Coordinates of C-alpha atoms and ligand atoms in Angstrom, one line a residue:
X116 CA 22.7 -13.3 0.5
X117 CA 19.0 -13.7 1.7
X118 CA 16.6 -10.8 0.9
X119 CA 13.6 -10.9 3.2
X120 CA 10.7 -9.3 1.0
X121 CA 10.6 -8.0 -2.5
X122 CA 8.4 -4.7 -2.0
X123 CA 10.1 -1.0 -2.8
X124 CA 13.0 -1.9 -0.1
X125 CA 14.1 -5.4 -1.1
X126 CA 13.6 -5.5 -5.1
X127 CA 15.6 -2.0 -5.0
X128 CA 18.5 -3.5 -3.1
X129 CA 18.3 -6.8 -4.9
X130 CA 18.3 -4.2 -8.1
X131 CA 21.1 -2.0 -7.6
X132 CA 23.5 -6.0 -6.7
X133 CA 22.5 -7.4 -9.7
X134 CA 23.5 -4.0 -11.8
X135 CA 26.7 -4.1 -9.9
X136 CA 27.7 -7.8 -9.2
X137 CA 26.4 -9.0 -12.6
X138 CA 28.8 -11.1 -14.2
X139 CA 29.8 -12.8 -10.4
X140 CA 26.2 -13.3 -10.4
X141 CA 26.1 -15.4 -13.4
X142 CA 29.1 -17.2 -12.6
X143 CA 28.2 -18.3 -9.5
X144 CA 30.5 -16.3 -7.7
X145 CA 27.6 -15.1 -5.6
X146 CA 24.1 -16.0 -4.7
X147 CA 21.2 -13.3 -4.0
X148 CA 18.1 -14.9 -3.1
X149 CA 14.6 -13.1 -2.6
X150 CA 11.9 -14.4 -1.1
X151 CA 8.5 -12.9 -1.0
X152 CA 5.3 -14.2 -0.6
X153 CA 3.5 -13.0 -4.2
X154 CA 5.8 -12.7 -7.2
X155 CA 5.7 -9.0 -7.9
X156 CA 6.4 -5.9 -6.3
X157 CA 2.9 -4.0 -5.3
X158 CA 3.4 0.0 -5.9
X159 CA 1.2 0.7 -2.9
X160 CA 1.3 5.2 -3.4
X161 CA -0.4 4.2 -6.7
X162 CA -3.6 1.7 -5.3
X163 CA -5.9 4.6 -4.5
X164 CA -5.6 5.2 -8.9
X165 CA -6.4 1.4 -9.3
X166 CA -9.7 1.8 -6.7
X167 CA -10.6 4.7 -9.0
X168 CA -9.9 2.9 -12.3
X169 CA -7.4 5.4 -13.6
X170 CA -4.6 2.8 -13.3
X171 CA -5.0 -1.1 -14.5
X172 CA -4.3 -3.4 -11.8
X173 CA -1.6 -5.1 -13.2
X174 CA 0.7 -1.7 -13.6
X175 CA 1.1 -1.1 -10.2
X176 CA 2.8 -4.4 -9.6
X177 CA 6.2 -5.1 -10.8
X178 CA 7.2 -9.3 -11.7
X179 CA 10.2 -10.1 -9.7
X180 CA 11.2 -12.8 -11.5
X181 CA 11.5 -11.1 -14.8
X182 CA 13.0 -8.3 -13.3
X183 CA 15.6 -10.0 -11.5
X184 CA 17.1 -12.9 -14.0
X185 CA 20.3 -13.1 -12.5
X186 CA 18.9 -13.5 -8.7
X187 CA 16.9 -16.6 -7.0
X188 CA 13.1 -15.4 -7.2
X189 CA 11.1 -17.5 -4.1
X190 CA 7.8 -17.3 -3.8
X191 CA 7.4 -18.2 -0.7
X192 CA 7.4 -16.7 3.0
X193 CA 10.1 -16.4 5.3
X194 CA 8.7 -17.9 9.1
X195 CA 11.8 -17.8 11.3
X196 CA 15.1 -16.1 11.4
X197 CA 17.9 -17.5 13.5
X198 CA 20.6 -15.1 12.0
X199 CA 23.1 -16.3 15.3
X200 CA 23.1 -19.9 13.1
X201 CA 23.0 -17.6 9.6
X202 CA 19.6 -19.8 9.2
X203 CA 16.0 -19.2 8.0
X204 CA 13.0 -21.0 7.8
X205 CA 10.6 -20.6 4.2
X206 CA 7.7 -21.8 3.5
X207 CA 6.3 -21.9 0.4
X208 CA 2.7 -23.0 1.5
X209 CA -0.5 -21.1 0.4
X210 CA -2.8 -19.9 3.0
X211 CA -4.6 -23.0 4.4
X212 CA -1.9 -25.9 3.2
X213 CA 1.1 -27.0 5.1
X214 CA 4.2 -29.0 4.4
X215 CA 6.2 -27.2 2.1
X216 CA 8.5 -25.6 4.7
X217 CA 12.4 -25.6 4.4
X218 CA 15.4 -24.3 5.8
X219 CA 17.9 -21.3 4.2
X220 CA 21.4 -20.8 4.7
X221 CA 22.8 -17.4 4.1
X222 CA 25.9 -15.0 5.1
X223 CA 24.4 -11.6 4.5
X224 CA 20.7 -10.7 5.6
X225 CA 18.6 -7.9 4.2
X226 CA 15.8 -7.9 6.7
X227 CA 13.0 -6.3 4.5
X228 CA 9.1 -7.0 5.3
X229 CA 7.2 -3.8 5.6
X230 CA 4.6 -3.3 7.5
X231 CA 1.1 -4.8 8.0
X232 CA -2.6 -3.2 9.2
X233 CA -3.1 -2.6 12.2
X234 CA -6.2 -3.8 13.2
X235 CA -8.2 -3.5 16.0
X236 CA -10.9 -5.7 18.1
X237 CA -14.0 -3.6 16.8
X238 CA -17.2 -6.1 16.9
X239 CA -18.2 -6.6 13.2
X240 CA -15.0 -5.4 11.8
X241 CA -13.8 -8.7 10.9
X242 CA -17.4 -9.8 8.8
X243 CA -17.5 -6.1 7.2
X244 CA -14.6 -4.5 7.2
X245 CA -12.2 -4.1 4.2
X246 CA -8.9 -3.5 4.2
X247 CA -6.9 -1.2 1.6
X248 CA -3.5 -2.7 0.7
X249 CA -3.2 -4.8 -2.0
X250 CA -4.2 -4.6 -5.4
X251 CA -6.9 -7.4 -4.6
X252 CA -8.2 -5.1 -2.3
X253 CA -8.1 -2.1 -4.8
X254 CA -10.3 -3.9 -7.1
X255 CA -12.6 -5.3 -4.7
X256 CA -13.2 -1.9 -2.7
X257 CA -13.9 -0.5 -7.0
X258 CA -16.2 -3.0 -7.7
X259 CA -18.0 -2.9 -4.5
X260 CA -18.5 1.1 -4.2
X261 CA -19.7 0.4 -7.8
X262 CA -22.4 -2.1 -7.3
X263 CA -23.8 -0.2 -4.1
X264 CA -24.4 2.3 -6.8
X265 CA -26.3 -0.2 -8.6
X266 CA -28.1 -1.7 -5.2
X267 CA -29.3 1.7 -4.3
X268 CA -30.4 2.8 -7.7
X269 CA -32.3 -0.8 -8.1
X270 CA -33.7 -1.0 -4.8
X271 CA -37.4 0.2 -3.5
X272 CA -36.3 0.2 0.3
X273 CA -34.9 3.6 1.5
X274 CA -33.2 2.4 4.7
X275 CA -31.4 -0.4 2.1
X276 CA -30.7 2.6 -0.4
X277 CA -29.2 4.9 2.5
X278 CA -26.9 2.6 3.9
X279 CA -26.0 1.3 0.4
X280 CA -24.8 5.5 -0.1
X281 CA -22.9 5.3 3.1
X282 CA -19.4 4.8 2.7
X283 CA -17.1 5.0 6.0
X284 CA -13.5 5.2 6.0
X285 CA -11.5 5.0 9.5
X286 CA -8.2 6.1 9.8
X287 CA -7.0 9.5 8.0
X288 CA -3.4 8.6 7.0
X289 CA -2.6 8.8 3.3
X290 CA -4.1 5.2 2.5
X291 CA -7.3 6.4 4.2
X292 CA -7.3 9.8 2.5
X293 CA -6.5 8.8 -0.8
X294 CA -8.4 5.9 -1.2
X295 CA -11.6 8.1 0.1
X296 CA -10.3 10.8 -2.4
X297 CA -10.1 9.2 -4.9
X298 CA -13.8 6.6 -4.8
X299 CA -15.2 10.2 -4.4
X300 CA -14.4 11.4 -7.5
X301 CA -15.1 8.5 -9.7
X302 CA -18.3 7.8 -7.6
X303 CA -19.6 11.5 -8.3
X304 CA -18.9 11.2 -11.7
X305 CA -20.4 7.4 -11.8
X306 CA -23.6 8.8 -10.4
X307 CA -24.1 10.7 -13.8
X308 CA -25.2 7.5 -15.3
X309 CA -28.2 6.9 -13.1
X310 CA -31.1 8.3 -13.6
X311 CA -32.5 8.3 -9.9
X312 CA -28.7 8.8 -8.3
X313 CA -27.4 12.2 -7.6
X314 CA -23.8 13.1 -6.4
X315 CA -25.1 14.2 -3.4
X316 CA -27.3 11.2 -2.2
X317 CA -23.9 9.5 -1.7
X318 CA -22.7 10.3 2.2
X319 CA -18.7 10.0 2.9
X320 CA -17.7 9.6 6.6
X321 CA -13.7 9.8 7.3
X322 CA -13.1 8.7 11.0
X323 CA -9.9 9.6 12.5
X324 CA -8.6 9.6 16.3
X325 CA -6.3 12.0 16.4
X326 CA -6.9 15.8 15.9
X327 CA -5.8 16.1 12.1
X328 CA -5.5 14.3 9.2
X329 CA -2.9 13.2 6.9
X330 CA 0.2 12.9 9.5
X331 CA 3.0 12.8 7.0
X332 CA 2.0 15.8 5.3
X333 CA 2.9 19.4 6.8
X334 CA 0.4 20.5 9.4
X335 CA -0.9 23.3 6.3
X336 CA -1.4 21.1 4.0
X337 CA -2.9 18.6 5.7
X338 CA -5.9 21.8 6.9
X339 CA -5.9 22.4 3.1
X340 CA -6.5 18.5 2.2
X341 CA -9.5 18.9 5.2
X342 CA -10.9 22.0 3.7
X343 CA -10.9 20.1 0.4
X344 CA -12.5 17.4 1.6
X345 CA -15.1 19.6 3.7
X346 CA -15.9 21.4 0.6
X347 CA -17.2 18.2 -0.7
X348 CA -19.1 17.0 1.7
X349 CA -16.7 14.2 2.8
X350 CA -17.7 14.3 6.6
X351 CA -14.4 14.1 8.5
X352 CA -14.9 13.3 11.8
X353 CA -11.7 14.2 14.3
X354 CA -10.9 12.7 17.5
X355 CA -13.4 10.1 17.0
X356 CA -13.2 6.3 16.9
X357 CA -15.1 3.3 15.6
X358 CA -16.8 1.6 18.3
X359 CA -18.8 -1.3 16.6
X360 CA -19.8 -2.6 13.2
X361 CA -22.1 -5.1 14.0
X362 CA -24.7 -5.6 11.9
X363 CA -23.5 -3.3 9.6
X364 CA -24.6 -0.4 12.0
X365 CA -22.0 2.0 12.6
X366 CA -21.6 3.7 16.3
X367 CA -19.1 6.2 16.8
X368 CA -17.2 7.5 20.0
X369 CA -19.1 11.0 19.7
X370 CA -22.4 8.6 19.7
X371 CA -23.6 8.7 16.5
X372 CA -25.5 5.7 14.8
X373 CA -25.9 5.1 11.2
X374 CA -25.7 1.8 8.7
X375 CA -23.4 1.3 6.3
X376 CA -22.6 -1.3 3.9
X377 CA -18.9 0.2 3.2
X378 CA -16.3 0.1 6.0
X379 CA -12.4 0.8 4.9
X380 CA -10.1 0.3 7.6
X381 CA -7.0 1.9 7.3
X382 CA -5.8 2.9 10.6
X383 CA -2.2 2.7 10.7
X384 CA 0.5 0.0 10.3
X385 CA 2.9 -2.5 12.7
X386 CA 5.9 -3.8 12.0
X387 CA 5.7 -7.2 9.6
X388 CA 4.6 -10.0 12.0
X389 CA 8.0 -12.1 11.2
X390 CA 10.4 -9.7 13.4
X391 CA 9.1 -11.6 16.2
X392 CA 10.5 -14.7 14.8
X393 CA 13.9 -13.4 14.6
X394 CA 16.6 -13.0 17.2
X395 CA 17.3 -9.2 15.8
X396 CA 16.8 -6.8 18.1
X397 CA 13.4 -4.8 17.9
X398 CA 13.0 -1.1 19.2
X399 CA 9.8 -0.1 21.4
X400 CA 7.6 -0.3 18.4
X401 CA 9.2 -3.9 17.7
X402 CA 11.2 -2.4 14.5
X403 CA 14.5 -3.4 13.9
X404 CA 17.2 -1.6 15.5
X405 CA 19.5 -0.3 12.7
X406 CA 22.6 2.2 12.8
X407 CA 22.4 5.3 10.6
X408 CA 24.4 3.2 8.0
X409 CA 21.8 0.5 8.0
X410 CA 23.3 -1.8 9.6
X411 CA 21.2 -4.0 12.2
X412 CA 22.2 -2.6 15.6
X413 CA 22.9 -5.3 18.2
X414 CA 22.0 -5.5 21.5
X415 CA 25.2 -3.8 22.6
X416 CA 24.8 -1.1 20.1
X417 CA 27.5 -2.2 17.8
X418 CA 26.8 -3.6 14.3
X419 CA 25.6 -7.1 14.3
X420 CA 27.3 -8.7 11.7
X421 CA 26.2 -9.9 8.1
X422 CA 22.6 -7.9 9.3
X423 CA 21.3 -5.0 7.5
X424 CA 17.5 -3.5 7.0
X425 CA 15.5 -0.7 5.1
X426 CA 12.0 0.5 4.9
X427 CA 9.4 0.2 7.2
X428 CA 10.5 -2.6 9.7
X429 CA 13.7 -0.9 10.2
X430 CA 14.2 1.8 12.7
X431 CA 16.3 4.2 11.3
X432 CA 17.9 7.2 12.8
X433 CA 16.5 10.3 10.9
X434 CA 18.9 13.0 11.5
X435 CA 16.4 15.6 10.4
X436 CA 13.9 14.3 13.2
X437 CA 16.8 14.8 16.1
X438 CA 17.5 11.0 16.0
X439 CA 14.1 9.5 15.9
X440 CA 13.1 6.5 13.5
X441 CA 12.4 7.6 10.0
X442 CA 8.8 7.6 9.1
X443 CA 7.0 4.7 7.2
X444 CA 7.0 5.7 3.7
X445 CA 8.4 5.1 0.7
X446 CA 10.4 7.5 -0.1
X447 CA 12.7 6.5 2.7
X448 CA 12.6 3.4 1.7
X449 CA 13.6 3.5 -2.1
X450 CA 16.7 5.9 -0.4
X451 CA 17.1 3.9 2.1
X452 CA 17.7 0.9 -0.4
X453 CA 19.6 2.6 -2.5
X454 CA 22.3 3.2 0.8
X455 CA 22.2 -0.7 1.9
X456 CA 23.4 -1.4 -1.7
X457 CA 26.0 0.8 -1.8
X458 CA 27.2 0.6 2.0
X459 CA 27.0 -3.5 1.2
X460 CA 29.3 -3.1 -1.5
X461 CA 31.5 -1.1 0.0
X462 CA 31.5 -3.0 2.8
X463 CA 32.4 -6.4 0.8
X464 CA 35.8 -3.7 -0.5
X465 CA 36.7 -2.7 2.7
X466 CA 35.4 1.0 2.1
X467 CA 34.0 3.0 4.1
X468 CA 30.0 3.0 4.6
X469 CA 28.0 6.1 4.5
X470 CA 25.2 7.4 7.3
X471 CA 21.8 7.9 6.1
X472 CA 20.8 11.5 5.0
X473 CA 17.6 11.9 3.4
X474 CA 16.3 14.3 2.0
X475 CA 13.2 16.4 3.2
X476 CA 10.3 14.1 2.9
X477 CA 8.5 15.7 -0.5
X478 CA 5.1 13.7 -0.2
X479 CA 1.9 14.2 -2.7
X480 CA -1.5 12.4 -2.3
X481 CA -3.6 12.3 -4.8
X482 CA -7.1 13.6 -4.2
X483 CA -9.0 12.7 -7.2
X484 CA -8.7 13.6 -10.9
X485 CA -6.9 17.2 -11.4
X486 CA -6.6 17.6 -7.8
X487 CA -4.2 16.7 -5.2
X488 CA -1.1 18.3 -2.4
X489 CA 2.3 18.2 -2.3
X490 CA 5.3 19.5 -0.5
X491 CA 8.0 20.7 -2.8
X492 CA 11.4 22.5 -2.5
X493 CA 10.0 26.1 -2.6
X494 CA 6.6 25.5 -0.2
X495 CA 3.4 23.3 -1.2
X496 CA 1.4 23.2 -4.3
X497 CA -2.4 22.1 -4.4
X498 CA -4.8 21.8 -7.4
X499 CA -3.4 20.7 -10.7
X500 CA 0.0 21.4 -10.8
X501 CA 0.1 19.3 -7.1
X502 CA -1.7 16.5 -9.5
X503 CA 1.1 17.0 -12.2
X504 CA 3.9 16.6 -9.9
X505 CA 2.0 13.9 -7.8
X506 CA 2.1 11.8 -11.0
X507 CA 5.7 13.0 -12.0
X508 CA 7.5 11.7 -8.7
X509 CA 5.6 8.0 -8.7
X510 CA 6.1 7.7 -12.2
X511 CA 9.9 8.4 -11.4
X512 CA 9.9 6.5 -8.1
X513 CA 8.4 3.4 -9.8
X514 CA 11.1 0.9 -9.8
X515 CA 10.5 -0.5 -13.4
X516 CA 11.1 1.7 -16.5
X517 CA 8.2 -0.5 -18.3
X518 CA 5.7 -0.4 -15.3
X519 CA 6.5 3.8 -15.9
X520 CA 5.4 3.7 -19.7
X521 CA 2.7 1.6 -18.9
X522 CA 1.2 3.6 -16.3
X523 CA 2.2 7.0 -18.5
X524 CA -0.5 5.3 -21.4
X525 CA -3.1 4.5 -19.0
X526 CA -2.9 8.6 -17.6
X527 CA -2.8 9.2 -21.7
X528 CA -6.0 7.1 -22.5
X529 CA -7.9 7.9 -19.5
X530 CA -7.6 11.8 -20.6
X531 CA -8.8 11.0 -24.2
X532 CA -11.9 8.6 -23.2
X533 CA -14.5 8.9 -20.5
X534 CA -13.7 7.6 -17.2
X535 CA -15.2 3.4 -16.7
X536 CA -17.2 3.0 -14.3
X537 CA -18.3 -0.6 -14.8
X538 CA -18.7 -2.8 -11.9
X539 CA -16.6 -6.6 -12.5
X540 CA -18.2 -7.5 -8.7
X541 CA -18.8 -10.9 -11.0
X542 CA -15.0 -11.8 -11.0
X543 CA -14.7 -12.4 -7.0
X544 CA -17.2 -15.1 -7.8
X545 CA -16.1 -16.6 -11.1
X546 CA -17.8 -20.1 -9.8
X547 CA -21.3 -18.7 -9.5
X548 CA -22.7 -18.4 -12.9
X549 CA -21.6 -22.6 -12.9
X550 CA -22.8 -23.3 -10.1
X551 CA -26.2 -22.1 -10.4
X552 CA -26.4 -24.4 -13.9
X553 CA -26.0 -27.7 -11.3
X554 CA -28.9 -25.8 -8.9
X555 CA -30.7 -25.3 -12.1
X556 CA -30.9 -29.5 -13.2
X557 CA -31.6 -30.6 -9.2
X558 CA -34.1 -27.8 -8.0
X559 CA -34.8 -28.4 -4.0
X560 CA -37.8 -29.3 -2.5
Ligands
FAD15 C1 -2.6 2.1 0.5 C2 -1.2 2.6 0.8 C3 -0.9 3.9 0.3 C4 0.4 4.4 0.5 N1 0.7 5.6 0.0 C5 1.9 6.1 0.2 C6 2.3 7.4 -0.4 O1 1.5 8.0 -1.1 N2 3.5 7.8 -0.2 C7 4.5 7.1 0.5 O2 5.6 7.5 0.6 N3 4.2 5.9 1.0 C8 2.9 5.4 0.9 N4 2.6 4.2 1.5 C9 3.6 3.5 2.3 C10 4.6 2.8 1.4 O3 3.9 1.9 0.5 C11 5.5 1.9 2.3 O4 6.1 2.8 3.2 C12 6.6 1.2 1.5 O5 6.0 0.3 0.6 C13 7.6 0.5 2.4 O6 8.4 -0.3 1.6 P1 9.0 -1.7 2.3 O7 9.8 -2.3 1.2 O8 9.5 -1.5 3.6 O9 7.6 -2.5 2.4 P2 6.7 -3.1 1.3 O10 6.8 -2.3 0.0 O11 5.4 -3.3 1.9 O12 7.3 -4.5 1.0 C14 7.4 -5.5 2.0 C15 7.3 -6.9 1.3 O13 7.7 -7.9 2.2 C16 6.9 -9.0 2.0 N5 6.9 -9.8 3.2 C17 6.2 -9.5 4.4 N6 6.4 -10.5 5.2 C18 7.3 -11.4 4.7 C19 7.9 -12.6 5.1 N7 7.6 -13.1 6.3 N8 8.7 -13.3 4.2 C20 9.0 -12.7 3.0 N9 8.4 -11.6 2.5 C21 7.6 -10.9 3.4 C22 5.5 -8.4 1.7 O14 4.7 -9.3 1.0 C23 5.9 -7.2 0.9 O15 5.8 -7.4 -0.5 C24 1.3 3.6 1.3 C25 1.0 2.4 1.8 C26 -0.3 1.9 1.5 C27 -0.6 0.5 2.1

C-alpha cells in the first residue's frame, strides 16, 4: 500500500493499519509505505500557540518514523500518479536539486495531500508577504513581530516606527484569526517591557473579502469573535481586498494607504498541487471525487478500484450539508481517517464498508491567552471555559499520546512563569555573525 502524505489524514490511516495488521506487517506479509515530504506530522490547529510562544515548536510536530516502526517512512515527495498502471513517481530531491527521482509500485492508494495557500497575484506579495503554515513559518512570523517591537522602540524616525507597529493580516479564516489573535496578545503583553512602547501604539489590520469572518464557525460566534476583536482595536476590515504591497505600502479595495512592514497572507487553501498529476478524477474545485465510503469515485461514478482518499483533497459527501463536500478541517479529517482504515480492512475481509457520518463540526479557535470560541453539544461557549475546552479537544485530537504530555507541560510551565517574549530573529541567519568575522579581516575600499 502507498500512502500519499503523512499529515492528520495519512499518519492516522497508516496508525490505525499498523495497530491492526501488526504482526503481517513485520512478517512481510504486507507493505505500507508513507511518503511525505518532511519527516513529521505538523499539528497545524496548534501553530497560532507556537507564533505566540505558548507551545515549543517541536510539540506540534509528530516524527513519523518513530511513530510508525513497522511501516516504510519516505521522505520524499510524490510527483505523478498513474494509478491505471498502480505506479507513482517520488522524488526525494530538496528544493533546488534534482536527480533523486524513482518510480513506486503499489496495489492500494491512500491519496492524502492536504491542501496548500492560495495565493494571489498582488504586486509585492511575493517580496513581503508571509505565509502562516508551517512551523518554520510560526517561528519566523514570532520572531519578526518581536523585533518590529524592538525596531520601533530603537528607532528615531516616526514614519519607520509606524509602519514597524503595523501588522496586516488578509484573509479571516481560522489561520488568519488565530494567528492575529493570538501575536495580539503576546504583543500587548511584550509591549510592557519597553519603556517608550504602549499596547496601543501597535495597529492590527484583519482584511477579509467576504462579509464575515471565521467561516467554519456558526454565523454567532463568528459576530462574537468580531466584537472580540473590535473591542481590541484589531481593525477588521469586511468586504475588502489587498490591492498591492509594493514597497511595503499597503492599498486596500476601500482605498486606504498605509505602510507596513508585516503582511500575513492567509486567504484560503486549493487542493495539493499533485492531483493534477494524477489520473483520479477531480471535482469542480479539482478535489478528488470520493464516495461516502471513501472510496475514490471514478469517472462513471462507481468505485475505482484499489483508490481511496481523506482530508482536504478529497471531496467527500457530507450528509449533514445535503450532499456537498465536507469542509477542510481537521476534524473531518482525523474521522475521516479513522473510516478509510476500517472500511480498508473490511474491505481486504470481504465485509461490508461503512458511509461517512460525521459528527457536527465542534470547532474552537483560540483567541489569545484565557480567551477563545467554541461550538459545543449544548450551544457555544466563549471566554475561558471556550479556552479550556479549546485546549481539551487538540490535546485529545493530537495523534501522539507523547506530543499530548508534552504540550500539557508547556500549558503547565507557561502558567507558573511569565510569558517569553524574546526575539531568536538571529537563528534565520545562523551564517551572519561568521560571516561578518571574514568582512572584518578584508575591509573594502
Ligand atoms: C494555520 C492553520 C490553522 C488551522 N487551524 C485549524 C483549526 O483550528 N481547526 C481545524 O479543524 N482545522 C484547522 N486547520 C486545517 C487543518 O489543519 C487541515 O484541514 C488538516 O490538517 C487536513 O489534514 P490533511 O491530512 O488532509 O492535510 P495535512 O494535515 O495538511 O497533511 C497533508 C500532508 O501531505 C503532504 N504532501 C503534500 N503534497 C505531497 C506530495 N506531493 N507527496 C507527498 N506528500 C505530500 C504535506 O507535506 C502534508 O504533510 C488549520 C490549518 C492551518 C494551515
Amino acid at each position: 500500500m502507498l500512502i500519499i502524505g503523512g499529515g492528520c489524514a495519512g499518519l492516522t490511516v497508516a496508525l490505525r493499519l499498523q495497530q491492526t495488521l501488526r504482526t503481517r506487517l513485520r512478517t512481510g506479509q504486507d507493505e505500507i509505505t508513507l511518503v511525505e515530504p518532511q519527516p513529521y506530522l505538523t499539528y497545524h490547529p496548534l501553530l497560532a500557540e507556537v507564533a505566540a510562544g505558548t507551545i515549543d515548536p517541536r510539540h506540534v510536530v509528530v516524527p513519523l518514523r518513530r511513530t510508525l516502526p513497522d511501516c516504510r517512512v519516505l521522505t520524499a515527495r510524490v510527483t505523478r500518479v498513474d494509478h491505471a498502471a498502480r505506479r507513482a513517481r517520488i522524488d526525494a530531491a530538496a528544493p533546488g536539486e534534482s536527480g533523486l527521482t524513482s518510480e513506486l509500485h503499489y496495489d492500494v492508494l491512500v491519496v492524502a495531500p492536504g491542501s496548500v495557500s492560495r495565493t494571489a497575484p498582488v504586486p509585492g506579495l511575493a517580496e513581503h508577504g508571509l505565509g502562516f503554515a508551517t512551523v518554520g513559518e510560526a517561528v519566523s512570523l514570532r520572531n519578526h513581530v518581536l523585533e518590529q517591537l524592538d525596531l520601533a522602540s530603537t528607532t528615531r524616525d516616526p514614519e519607520l516606527r509606524q509602519s514597524a507597529l503595523t501588522f496586516v493580516f488578509v484573509g479571516a479564516g481560522y489561520a488568519g484569526v488565530g494567528a492575529l489573535a493570538e501575536l495580539e496578545d503576546m504583543a500587548r503583553y511584550a509591549t510592557k517591557g519597553y519603556h517608550n512602547l504602549q499596547a496601543d501604539d501597535l495597529r492590527w489590520v484583519l482584511v477579509e473579502a467576504t462579509g464575515r469572518i471565521l467561516p467554519e464557525e456558526s454565523p454567532e460566534l463568528a459576530d462574537h469573535t468580531l466584537a472580540e476583536l473590535r473591542e481590541r482595536s484589531v481593525d477588521v476590515r469586511l468586504r475588502t481586498t489587498l490591492e498591492s504591497a509594493a514597497d511595503r505600502m499597503m492599498t486596500l479595495s476601500d482605498g486606504s494607504r498605509f505602510a507596513a512592514r508585516t503582511l500575513v497572507w492567509t486567504a484560503g487553501t486549493r487542493p495539493a498541487p499533485l492531483l493534477n498529476h494524477t489520473d483520479l478524477p477531480l471535482d469542480g474545485n479539482g478535489r478528488i471525487r470520493c464516495l461516502p465510503d471513501l472510496r475514490v469515485a471514478g469517472p462513471d461514478g462507481l468505485p475505482l478500484a484499489g483508490a481511496w482518499a481523506a482530508g482536504d483533497c478529497a471531496a467527500v459527501p457530507d450528509p449533514g450539508a445535503e450532499g456537498a463536500p465536507c469542509a477542510p478541517n481537521a476534524q473531518h479529517a482525523l474521522a475521516q481517517a479513522d473510516l478509510l482504515a476500517a472500511n480498508l480492512l473490511a474491505a481486504a475481509a470481504g465485509q461490508a464498508l461503512r458511509d461517512y457520518h460525521p459528527d457536527r463540526p465542534y470547532c474552537s479557535t483560540s483567541l489569545g491567552v484565557g480567551r477563545a470560541v467554541a461550538h459545543t453539544r449544548r450551544g457555544q461557549l466563549t471566554g475561558r471555559r471556550a479556552w479550556w475546552l479549546h485546549r481539551a479537544r487538540h490535546l485529545r485530537r493530537l495523534p501522539s499520546p507523547e506530543r499530548r504530555v508534552r504540550i500539557l507541560t508547556d500549558w503547565l510551565l507557561a502558567g507558573l512563569f511569565r510569558r517569553e517574549v524574546v526575539s531568536l530573529g538571529s537563528v534565520e541567519h545562523p551564517r551572519a555573525e561568521f560571516e561578518a568575522g571574514f568582512t572584518d579581516l578584508h575591509p573594502g575600499p
